[in-house]
PDB file of C-alpha atoms (C1' of nucleotides) in Angstrom:
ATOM      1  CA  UNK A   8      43.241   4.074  10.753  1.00 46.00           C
ATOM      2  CA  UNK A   9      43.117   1.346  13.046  1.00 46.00           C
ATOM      3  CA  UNK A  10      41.592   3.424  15.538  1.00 52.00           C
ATOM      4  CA  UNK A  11      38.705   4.619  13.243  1.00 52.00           C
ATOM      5  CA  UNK A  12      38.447   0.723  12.302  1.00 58.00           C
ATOM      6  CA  UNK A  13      37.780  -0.509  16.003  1.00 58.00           C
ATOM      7  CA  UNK A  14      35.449   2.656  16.461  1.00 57.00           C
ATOM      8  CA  UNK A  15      33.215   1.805  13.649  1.00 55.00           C
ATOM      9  CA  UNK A  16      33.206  -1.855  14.524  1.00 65.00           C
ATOM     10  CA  UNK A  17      31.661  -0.789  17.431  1.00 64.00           C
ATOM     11  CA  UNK A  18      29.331   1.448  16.684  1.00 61.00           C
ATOM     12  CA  UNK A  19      27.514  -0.938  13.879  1.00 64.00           C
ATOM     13  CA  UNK A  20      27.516  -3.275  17.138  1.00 68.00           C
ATOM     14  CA  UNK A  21      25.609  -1.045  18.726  1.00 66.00           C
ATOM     15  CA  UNK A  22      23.295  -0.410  16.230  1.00 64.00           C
ATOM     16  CA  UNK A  23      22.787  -4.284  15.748  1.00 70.00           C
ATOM     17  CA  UNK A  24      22.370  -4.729  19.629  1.00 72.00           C
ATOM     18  CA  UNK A  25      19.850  -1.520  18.984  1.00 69.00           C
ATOM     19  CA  UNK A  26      17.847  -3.471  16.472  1.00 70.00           C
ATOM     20  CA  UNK A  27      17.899  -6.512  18.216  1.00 70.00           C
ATOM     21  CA  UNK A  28      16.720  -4.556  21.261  1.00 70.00           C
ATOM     22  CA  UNK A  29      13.698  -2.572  19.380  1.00 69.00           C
ATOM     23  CA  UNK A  30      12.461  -6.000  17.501  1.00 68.00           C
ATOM     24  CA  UNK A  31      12.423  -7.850  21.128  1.00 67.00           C
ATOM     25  CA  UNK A  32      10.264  -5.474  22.305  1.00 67.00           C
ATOM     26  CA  UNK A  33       7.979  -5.235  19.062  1.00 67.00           C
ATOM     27  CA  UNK A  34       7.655  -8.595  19.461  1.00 67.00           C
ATOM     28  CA  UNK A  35       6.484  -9.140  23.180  1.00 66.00           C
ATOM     29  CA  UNK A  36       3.898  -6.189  22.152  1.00 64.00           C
ATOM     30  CA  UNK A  37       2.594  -8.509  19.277  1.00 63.00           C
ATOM     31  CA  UNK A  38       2.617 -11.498  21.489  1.00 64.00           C
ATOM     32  CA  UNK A  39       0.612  -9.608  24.514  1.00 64.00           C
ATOM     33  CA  UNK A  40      -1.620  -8.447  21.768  1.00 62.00           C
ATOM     34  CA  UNK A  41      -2.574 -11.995  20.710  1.00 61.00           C
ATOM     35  CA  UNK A  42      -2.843 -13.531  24.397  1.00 64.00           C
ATOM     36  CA  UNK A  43      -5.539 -10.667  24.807  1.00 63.00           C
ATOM     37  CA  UNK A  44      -7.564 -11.485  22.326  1.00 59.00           C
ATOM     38  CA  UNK A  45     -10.700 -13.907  23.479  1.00 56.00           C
ATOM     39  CA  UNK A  46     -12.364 -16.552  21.904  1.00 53.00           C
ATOM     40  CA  UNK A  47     -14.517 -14.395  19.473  1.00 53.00           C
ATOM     41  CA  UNK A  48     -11.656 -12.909  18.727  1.00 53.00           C
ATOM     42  CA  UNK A  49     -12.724  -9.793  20.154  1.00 54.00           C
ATOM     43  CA  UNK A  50      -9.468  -7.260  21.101  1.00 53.00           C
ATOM     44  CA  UNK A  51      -9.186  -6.694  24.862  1.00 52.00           C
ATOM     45  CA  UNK A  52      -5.817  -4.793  24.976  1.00 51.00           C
ATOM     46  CA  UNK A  53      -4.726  -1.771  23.792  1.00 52.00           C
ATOM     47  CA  UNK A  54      -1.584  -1.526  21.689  1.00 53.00           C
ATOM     48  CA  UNK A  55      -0.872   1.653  21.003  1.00 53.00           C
ATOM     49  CA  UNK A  56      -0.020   2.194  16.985  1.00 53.00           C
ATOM     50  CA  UNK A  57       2.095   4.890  17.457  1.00 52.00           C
ATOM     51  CA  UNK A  58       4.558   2.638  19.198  1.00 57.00           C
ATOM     52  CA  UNK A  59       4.290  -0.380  17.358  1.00 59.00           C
ATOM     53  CA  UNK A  60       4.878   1.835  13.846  1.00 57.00           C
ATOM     54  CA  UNK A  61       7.644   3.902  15.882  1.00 57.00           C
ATOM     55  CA  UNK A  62       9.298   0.660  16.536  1.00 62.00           C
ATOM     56  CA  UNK A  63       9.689  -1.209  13.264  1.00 65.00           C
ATOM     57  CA  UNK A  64      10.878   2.506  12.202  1.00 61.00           C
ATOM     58  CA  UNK A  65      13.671   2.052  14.861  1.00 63.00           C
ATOM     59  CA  UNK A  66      14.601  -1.384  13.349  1.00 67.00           C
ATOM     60  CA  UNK A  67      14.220  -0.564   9.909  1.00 63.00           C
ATOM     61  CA  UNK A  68      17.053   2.909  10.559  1.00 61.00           C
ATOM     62  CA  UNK A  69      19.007   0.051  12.685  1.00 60.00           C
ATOM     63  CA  UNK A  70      19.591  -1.356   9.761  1.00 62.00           C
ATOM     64  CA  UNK A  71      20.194   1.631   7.169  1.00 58.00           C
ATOM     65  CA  UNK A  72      22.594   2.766  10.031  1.00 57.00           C
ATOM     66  CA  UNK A  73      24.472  -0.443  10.166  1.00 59.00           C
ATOM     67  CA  UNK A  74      24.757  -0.957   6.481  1.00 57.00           C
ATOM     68  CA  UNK A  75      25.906   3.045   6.286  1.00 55.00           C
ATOM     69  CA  UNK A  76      28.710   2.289   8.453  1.00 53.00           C
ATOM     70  CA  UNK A  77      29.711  -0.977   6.733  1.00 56.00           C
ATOM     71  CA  UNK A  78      29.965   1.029   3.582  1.00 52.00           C
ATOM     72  CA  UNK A  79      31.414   3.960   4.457  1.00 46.00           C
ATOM     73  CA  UNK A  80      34.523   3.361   3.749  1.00 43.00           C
ATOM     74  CA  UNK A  81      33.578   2.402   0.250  1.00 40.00           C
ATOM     75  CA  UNK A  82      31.968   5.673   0.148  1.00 38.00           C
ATOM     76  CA  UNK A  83      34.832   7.864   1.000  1.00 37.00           C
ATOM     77  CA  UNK A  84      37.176   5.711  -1.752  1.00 37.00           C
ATOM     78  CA  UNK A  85      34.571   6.734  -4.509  1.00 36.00           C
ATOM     79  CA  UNK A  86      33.845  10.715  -3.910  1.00 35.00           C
ATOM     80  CA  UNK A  87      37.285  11.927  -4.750  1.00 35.00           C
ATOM     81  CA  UNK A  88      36.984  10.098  -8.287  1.00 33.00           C
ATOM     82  CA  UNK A  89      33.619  12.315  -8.710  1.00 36.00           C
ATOM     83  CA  UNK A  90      35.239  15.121  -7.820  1.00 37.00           C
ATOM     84  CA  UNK A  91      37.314  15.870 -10.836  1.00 34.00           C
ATOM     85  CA  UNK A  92      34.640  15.787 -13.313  1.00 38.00           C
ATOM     86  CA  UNK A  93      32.072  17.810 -11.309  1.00 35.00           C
ATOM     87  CA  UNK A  94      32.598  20.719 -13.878  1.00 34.00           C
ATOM     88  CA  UNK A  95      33.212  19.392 -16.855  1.00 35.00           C
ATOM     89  CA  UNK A  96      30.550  20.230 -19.924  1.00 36.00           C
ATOM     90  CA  UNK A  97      28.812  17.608 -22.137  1.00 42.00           C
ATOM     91  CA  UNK A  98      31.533  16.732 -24.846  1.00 45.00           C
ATOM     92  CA  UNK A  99      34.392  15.671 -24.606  1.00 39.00           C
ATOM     93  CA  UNK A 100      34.363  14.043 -21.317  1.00 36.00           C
ATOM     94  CA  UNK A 101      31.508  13.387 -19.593  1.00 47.00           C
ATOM     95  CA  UNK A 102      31.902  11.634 -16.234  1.00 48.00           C
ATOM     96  CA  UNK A 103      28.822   9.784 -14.634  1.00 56.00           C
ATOM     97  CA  UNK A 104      28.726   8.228 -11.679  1.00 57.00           C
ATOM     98  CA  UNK A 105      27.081   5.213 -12.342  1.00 62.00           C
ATOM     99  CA  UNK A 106      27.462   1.840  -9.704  1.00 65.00           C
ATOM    100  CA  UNK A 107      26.386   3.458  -6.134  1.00 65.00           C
ATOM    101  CA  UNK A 108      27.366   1.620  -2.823  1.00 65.00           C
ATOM    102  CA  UNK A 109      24.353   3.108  -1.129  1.00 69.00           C
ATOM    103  CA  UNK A 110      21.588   0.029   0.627  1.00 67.00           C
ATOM    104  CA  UNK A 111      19.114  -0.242  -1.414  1.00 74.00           C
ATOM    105  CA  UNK A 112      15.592  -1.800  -0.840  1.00 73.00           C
ATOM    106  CA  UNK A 113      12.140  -2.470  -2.248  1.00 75.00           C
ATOM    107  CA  UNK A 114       8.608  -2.345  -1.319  1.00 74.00           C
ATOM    108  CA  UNK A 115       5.222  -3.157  -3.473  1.00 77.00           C
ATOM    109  CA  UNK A 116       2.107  -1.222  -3.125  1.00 75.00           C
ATOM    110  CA  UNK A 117      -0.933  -1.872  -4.683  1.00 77.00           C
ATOM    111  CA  UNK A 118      -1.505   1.652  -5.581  1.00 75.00           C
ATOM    112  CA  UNK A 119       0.873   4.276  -6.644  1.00 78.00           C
ATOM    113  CA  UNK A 120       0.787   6.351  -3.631  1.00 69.00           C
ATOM    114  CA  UNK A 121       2.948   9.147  -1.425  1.00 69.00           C
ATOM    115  CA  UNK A 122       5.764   8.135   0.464  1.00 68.00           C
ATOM    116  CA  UNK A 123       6.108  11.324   2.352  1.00 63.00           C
ATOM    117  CA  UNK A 124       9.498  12.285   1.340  1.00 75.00           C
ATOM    118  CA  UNK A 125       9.956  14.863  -2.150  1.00 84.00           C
ATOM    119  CA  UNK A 126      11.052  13.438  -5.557  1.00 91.00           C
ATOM    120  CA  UNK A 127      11.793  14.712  -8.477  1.00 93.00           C
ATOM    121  CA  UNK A 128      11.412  12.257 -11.903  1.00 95.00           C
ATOM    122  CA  UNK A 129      14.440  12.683 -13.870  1.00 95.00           C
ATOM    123  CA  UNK A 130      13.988   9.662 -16.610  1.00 95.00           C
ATOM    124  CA  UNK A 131      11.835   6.760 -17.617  1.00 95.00           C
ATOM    125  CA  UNK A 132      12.847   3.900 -19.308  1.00 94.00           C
ATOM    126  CA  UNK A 133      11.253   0.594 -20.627  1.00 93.00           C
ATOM    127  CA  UNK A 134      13.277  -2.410 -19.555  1.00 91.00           C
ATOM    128  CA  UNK A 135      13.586  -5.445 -21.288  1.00 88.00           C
ATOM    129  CA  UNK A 136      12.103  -8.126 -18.929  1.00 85.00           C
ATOM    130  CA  UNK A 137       9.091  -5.939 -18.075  1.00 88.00           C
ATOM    131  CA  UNK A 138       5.883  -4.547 -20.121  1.00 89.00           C
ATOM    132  CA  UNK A 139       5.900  -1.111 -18.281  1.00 92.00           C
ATOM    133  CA  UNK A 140       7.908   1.480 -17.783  1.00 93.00           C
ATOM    134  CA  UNK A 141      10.085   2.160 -15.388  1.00 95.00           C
ATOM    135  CA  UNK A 142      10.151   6.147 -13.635  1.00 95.00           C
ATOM    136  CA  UNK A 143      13.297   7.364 -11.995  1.00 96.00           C
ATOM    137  CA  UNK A 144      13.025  10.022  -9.527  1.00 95.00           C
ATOM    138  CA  UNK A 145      15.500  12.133  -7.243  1.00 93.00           C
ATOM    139  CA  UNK A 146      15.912  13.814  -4.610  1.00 89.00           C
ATOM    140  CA  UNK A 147      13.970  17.450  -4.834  1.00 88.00           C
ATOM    141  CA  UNK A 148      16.787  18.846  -2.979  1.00 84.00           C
ATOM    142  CA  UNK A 149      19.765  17.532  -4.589  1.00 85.00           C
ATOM    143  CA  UNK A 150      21.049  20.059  -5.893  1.00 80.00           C
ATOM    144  CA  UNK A 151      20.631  22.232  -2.715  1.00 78.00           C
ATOM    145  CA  UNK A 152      21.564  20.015  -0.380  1.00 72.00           C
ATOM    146  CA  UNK A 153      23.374  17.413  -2.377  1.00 75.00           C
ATOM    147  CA  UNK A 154      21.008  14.677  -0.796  1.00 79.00           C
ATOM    148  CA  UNK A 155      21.686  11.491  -2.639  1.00 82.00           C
ATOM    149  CA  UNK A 156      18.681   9.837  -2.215  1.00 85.00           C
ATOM    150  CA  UNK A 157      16.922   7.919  -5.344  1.00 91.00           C
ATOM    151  CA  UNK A 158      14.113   5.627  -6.124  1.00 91.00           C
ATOM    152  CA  UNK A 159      12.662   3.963  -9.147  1.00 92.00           C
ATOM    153  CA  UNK A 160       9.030   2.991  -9.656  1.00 92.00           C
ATOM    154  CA  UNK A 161       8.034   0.366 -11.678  1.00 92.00           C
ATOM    155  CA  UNK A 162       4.407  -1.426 -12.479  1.00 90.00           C
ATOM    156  CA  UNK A 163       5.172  -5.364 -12.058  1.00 87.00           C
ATOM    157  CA  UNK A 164       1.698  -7.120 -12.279  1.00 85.00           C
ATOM    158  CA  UNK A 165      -1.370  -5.667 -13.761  1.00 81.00           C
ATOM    159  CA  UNK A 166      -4.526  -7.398 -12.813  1.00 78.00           C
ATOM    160  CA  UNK A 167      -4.203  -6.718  -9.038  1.00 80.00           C
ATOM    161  CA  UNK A 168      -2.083  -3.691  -9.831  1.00 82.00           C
ATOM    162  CA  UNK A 169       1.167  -4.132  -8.120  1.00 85.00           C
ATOM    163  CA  UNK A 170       3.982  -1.143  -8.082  1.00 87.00           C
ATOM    164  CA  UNK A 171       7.122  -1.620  -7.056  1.00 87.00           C
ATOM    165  CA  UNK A 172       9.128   1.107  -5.178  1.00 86.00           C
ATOM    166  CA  UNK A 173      12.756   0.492  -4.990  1.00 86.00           C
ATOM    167  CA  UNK A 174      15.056   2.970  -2.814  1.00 82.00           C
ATOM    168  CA  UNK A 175      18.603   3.317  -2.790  1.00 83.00           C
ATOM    169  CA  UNK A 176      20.361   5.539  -0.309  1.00 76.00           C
ATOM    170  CA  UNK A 177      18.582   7.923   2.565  1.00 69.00           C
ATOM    171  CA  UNK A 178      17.498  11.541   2.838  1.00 70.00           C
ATOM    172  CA  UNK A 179      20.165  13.623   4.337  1.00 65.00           C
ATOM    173  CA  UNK A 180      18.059  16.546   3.292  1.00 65.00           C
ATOM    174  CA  UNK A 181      15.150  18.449   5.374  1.00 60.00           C
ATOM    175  CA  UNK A 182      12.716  16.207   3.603  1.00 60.00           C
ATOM    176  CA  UNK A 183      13.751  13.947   5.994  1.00 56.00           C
ATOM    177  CA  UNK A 184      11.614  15.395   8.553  1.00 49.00           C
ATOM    178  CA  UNK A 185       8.546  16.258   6.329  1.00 41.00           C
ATOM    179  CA  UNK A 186       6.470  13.985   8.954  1.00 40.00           C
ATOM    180  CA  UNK A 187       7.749  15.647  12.433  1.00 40.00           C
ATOM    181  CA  UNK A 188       6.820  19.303  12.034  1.00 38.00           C
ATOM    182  CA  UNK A 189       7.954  19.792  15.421  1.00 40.00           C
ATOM    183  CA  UNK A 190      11.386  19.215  14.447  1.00 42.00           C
ATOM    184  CA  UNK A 191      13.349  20.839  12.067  1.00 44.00           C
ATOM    185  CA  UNK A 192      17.256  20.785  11.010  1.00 44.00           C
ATOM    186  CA  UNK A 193      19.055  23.373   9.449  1.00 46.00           C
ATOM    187  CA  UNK A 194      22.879  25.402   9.245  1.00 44.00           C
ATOM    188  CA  UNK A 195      23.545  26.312  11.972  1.00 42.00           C
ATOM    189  CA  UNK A 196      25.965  29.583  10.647  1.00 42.00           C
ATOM    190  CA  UNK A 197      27.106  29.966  14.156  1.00 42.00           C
ATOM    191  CA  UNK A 198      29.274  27.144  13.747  1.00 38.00           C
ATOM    192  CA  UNK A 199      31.211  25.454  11.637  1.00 43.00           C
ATOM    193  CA  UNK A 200      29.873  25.378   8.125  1.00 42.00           C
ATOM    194  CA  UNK A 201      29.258  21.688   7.874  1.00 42.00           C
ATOM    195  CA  UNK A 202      27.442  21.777  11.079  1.00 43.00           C
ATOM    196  CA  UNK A 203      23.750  21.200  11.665  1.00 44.00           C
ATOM    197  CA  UNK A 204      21.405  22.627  13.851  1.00 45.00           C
ATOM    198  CA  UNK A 205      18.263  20.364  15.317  1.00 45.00           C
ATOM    199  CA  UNK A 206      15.694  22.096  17.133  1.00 44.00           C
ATOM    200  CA  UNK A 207      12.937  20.846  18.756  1.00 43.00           C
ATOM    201  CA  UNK A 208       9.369  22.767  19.651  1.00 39.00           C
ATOM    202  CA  UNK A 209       9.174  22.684  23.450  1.00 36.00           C
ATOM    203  CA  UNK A 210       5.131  22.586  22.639  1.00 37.00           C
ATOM    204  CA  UNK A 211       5.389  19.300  21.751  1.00 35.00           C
ATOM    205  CA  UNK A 212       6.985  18.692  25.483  1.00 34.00           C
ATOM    206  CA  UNK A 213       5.813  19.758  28.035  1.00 34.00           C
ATOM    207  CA  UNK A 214       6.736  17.527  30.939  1.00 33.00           C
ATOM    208  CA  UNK A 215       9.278  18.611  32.231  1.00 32.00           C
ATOM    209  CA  UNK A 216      11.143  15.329  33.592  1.00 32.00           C
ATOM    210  CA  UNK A 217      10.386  13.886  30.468  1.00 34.00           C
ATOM    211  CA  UNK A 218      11.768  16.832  28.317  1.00 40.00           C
ATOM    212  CA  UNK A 219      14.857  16.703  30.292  1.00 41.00           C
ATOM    213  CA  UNK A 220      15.485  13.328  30.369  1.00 41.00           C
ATOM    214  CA  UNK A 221      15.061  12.319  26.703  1.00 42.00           C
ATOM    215  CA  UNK A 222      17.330  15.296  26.046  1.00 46.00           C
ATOM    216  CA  UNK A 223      19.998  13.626  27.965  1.00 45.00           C
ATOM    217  CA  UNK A 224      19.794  10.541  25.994  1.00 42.00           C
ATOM    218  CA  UNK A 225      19.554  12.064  23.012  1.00 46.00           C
ATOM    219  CA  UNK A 226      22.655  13.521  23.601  1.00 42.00           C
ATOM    220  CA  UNK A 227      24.496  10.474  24.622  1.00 41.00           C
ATOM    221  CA  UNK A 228      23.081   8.677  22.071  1.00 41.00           C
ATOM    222  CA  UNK A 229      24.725  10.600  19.667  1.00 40.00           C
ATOM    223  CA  UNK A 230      28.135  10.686  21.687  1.00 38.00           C
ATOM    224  CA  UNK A 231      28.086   7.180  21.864  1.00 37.00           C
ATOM    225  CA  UNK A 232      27.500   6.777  17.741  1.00 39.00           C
ATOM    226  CA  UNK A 233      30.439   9.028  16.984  1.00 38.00           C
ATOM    227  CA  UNK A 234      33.905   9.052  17.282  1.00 37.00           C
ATOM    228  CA  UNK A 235      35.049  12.693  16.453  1.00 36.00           C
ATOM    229  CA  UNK A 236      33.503  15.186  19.263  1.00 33.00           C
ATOM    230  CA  UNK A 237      30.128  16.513  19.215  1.00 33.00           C
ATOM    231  CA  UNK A 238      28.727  19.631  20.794  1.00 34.00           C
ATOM    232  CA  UNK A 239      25.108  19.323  22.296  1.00 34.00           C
ATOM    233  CA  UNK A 240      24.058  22.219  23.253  1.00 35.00           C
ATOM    234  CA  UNK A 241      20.981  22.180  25.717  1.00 33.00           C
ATOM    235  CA  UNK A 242      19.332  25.885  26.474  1.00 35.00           C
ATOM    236  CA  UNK A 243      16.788  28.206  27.380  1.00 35.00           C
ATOM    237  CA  UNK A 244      12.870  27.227  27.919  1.00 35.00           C
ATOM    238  CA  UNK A 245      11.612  28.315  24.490  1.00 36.00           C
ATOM    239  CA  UNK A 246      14.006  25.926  22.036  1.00 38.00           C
ATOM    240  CA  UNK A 247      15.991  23.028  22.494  1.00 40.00           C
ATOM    241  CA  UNK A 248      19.192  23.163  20.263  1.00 41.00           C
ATOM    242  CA  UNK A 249      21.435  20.473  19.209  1.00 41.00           C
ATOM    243  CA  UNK A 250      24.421  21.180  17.159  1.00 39.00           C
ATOM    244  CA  UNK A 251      25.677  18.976  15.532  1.00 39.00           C
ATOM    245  CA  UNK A 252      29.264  18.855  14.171  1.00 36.00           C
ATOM    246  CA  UNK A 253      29.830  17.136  11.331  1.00 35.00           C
ATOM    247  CA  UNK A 254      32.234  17.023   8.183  1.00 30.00           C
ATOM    248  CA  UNK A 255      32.604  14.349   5.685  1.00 23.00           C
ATOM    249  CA  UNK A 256      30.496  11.703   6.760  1.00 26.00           C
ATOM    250  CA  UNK A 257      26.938  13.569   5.946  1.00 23.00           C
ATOM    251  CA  UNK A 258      24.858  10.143   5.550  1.00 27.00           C
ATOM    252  CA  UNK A 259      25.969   8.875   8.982  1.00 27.00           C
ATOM    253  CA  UNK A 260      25.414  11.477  10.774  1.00 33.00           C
ATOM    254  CA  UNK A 261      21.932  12.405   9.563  1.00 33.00           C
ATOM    255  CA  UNK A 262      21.283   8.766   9.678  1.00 37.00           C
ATOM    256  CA  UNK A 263      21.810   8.968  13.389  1.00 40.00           C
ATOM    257  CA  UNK A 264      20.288  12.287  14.327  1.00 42.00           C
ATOM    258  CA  UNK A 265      17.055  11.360  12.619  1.00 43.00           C
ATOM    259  CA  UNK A 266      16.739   8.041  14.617  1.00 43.00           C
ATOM    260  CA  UNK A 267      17.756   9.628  18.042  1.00 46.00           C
ATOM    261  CA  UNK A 268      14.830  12.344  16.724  1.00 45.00           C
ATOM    262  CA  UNK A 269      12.708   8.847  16.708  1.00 44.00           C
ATOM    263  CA  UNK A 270      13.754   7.820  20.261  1.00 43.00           C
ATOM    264  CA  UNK A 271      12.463  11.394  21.904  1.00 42.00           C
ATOM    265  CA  UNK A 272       9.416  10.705  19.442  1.00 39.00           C
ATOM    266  CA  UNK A 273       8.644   7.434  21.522  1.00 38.00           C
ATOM    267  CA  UNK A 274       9.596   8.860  24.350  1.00 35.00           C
ATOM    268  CA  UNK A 275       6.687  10.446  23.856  1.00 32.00           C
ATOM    269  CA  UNK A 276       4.267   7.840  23.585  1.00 30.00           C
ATOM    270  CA  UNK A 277       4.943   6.374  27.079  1.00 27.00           C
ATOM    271  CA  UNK A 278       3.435   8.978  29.265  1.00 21.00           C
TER     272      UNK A 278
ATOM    273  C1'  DA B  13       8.579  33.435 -15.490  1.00 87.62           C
ATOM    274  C1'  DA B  14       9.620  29.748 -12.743  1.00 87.62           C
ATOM    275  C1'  DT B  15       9.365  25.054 -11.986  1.00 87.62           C
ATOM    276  C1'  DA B  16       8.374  20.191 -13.169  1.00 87.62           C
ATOM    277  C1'  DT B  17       8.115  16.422 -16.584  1.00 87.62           C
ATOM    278  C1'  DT B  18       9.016  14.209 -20.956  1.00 87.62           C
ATOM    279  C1'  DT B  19      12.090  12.488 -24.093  1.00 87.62           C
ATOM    280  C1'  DG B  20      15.931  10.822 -26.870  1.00 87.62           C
ATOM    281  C1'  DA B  21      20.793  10.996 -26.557  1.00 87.62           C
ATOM    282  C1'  DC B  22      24.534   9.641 -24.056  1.00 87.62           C
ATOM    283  C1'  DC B  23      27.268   7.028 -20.837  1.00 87.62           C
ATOM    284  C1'  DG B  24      29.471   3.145 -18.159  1.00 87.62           C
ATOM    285  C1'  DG B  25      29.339  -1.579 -16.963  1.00 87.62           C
ATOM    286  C1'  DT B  26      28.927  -6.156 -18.491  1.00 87.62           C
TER     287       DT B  26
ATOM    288  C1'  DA C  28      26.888  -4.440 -28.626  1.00 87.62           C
ATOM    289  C1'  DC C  29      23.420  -4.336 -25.403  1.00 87.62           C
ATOM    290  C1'  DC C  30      21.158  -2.695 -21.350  1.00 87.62           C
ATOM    291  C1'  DG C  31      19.749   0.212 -17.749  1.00 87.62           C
ATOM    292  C1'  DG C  32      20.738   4.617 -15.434  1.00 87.62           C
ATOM    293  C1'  DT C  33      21.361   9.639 -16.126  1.00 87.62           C
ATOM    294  C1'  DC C  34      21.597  14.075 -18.505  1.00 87.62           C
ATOM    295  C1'  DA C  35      19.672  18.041 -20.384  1.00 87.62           C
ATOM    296  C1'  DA C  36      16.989  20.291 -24.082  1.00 87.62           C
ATOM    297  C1'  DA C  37      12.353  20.624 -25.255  1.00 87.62           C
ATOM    298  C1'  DT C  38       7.967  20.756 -23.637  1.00 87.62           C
ATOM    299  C1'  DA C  39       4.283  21.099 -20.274  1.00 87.62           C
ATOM    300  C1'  DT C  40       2.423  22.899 -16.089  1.00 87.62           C
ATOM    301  C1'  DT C  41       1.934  26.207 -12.377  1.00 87.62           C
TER     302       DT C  41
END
DNA sequence: AATATTTGACCGGT
DNA sequence: ACCGGTCAAATATT
């Protein structure tokens, strides 16, 4: 236990030095950007969207990774309670879960529009300190992949429309990847049954030294996040493969796969 | 027919 | 007892 303490001390460390590391360099891009603008105001330098989007992405899952690990522990005390009452029918004894540990966060938006990931609206209520109604949506995979991912949507202003989007917990389903085709995680049935397989579409690289050496990171990068072993496997020409071995902690895991998936992603960008 | 949304009932936390 | 989150039957949509 102590072990496992220390261990996941360090690793939200790392993902805070990470953070600190990816907004230091977002913000010398914004400041070069500025010093190259002239007098009219007319841009001279290039900065390159991709990376500047890429990198607040790497900040923001800094974050959601650090606050997973923080609460994972309150996690693991909650799912056996769940557990018992998975089964049971309506009456007598219903158990819902109700208080969840997961981050949560918000964003407005002006219009109602696609996030990108898949929901599912389960309710709608009217609250009692707003006019509109409030949607709740899931998950479209829940059930098949037990993702726990939620959000609510509410209106909050009307004349300028305002919406507000909050979140609470992250994709650990395939939806996760909706916006890089070229990846894709699955079972791997090879393996252990809580493994995962990520593959990668060599298309998408084709140099070479680059291929070869953001391969290598990503698979220290996901030694270096986890204590219990991991098996990378790195093949033939046609497919990258990385299994992944993981068992109870889902959330972390994914967490951490899907931001190393965002480091080969800017990888890209610099050549 | 299969899948998604609507809706009121139900539940747990305060 | 109230409030907001969730369930699941009824209904709508594909």
């Amino acid at each position: 236990m102590e072990n496992n303490n220390s261990g996941r001390k360090e690793a939200i460390e790392q993902e805070l030095i990470r953070g600190r590391d990816v907004a230091k360099q977002l913000l010398e891009v914004l400041i070069i950007h500025k010093s190259n603008r002239n007098e009219e105001g007319i841009e001279r330098s290039m900065v390159k969207m991709p990376f500047v989007e890429d990198a607040v992405r790497k900040i923001f899952i800094s974050f959601t990774n650090t606050l997973l690990l923080f609460n994972s522990d309150t996690q693991h005390n909650r799912s056996d309670i769940h557990q018992g009452c998975k089964k049971s029918k309506r009456p007598p004894t219903l158990c819902h879960k109700r208080k969840s540990f997961a981050p949560t966060w918000s964003i407005d938006n002006a219009i109602l529009s696609e996030d990108g990931l898949e929901w599912r609206k389960y309710g709608q209520k009217k609250t009692k300190d707003c006019r509109y109604i409030r949607s709740y949506y899931k998950c479209s995979y829940k059930n098949e992949e037990d993702c726990k991912a939620i959000k609510h949507v509410q209106r909050i202003q009307e004349d300028p429309p305002l919406y507000r989007t909050t979140y609470s917990g992250h994709h650990t389903c395939k939806c996760s990847f909706v916006n890089y085709p070229h990846m894709k995680l699955e079972s791997a049935p090879s393996l252990q049954e809580s493994s995962k397989l990520l593959s990668f579409n060599n298309n998408y690289y084709n140099n070479n030294t680059l291929q070869s050496k953001e391969m290598k990171h990503l698979s220290s990068s996901i030694s270096s996040t986890k204590q219990e072993p991991v098996e990378v496997i790195i093949p033939n020409d046609d497919h990258n493969q990385i299994h992944l071995l993981s068992d109870c902690e889902l959330d972390f895991n994914y967490s951490s796969t899907e931001s190393v998936a965002f480091d080969i992603f800017m990888g890209m960008f610099k050549f």
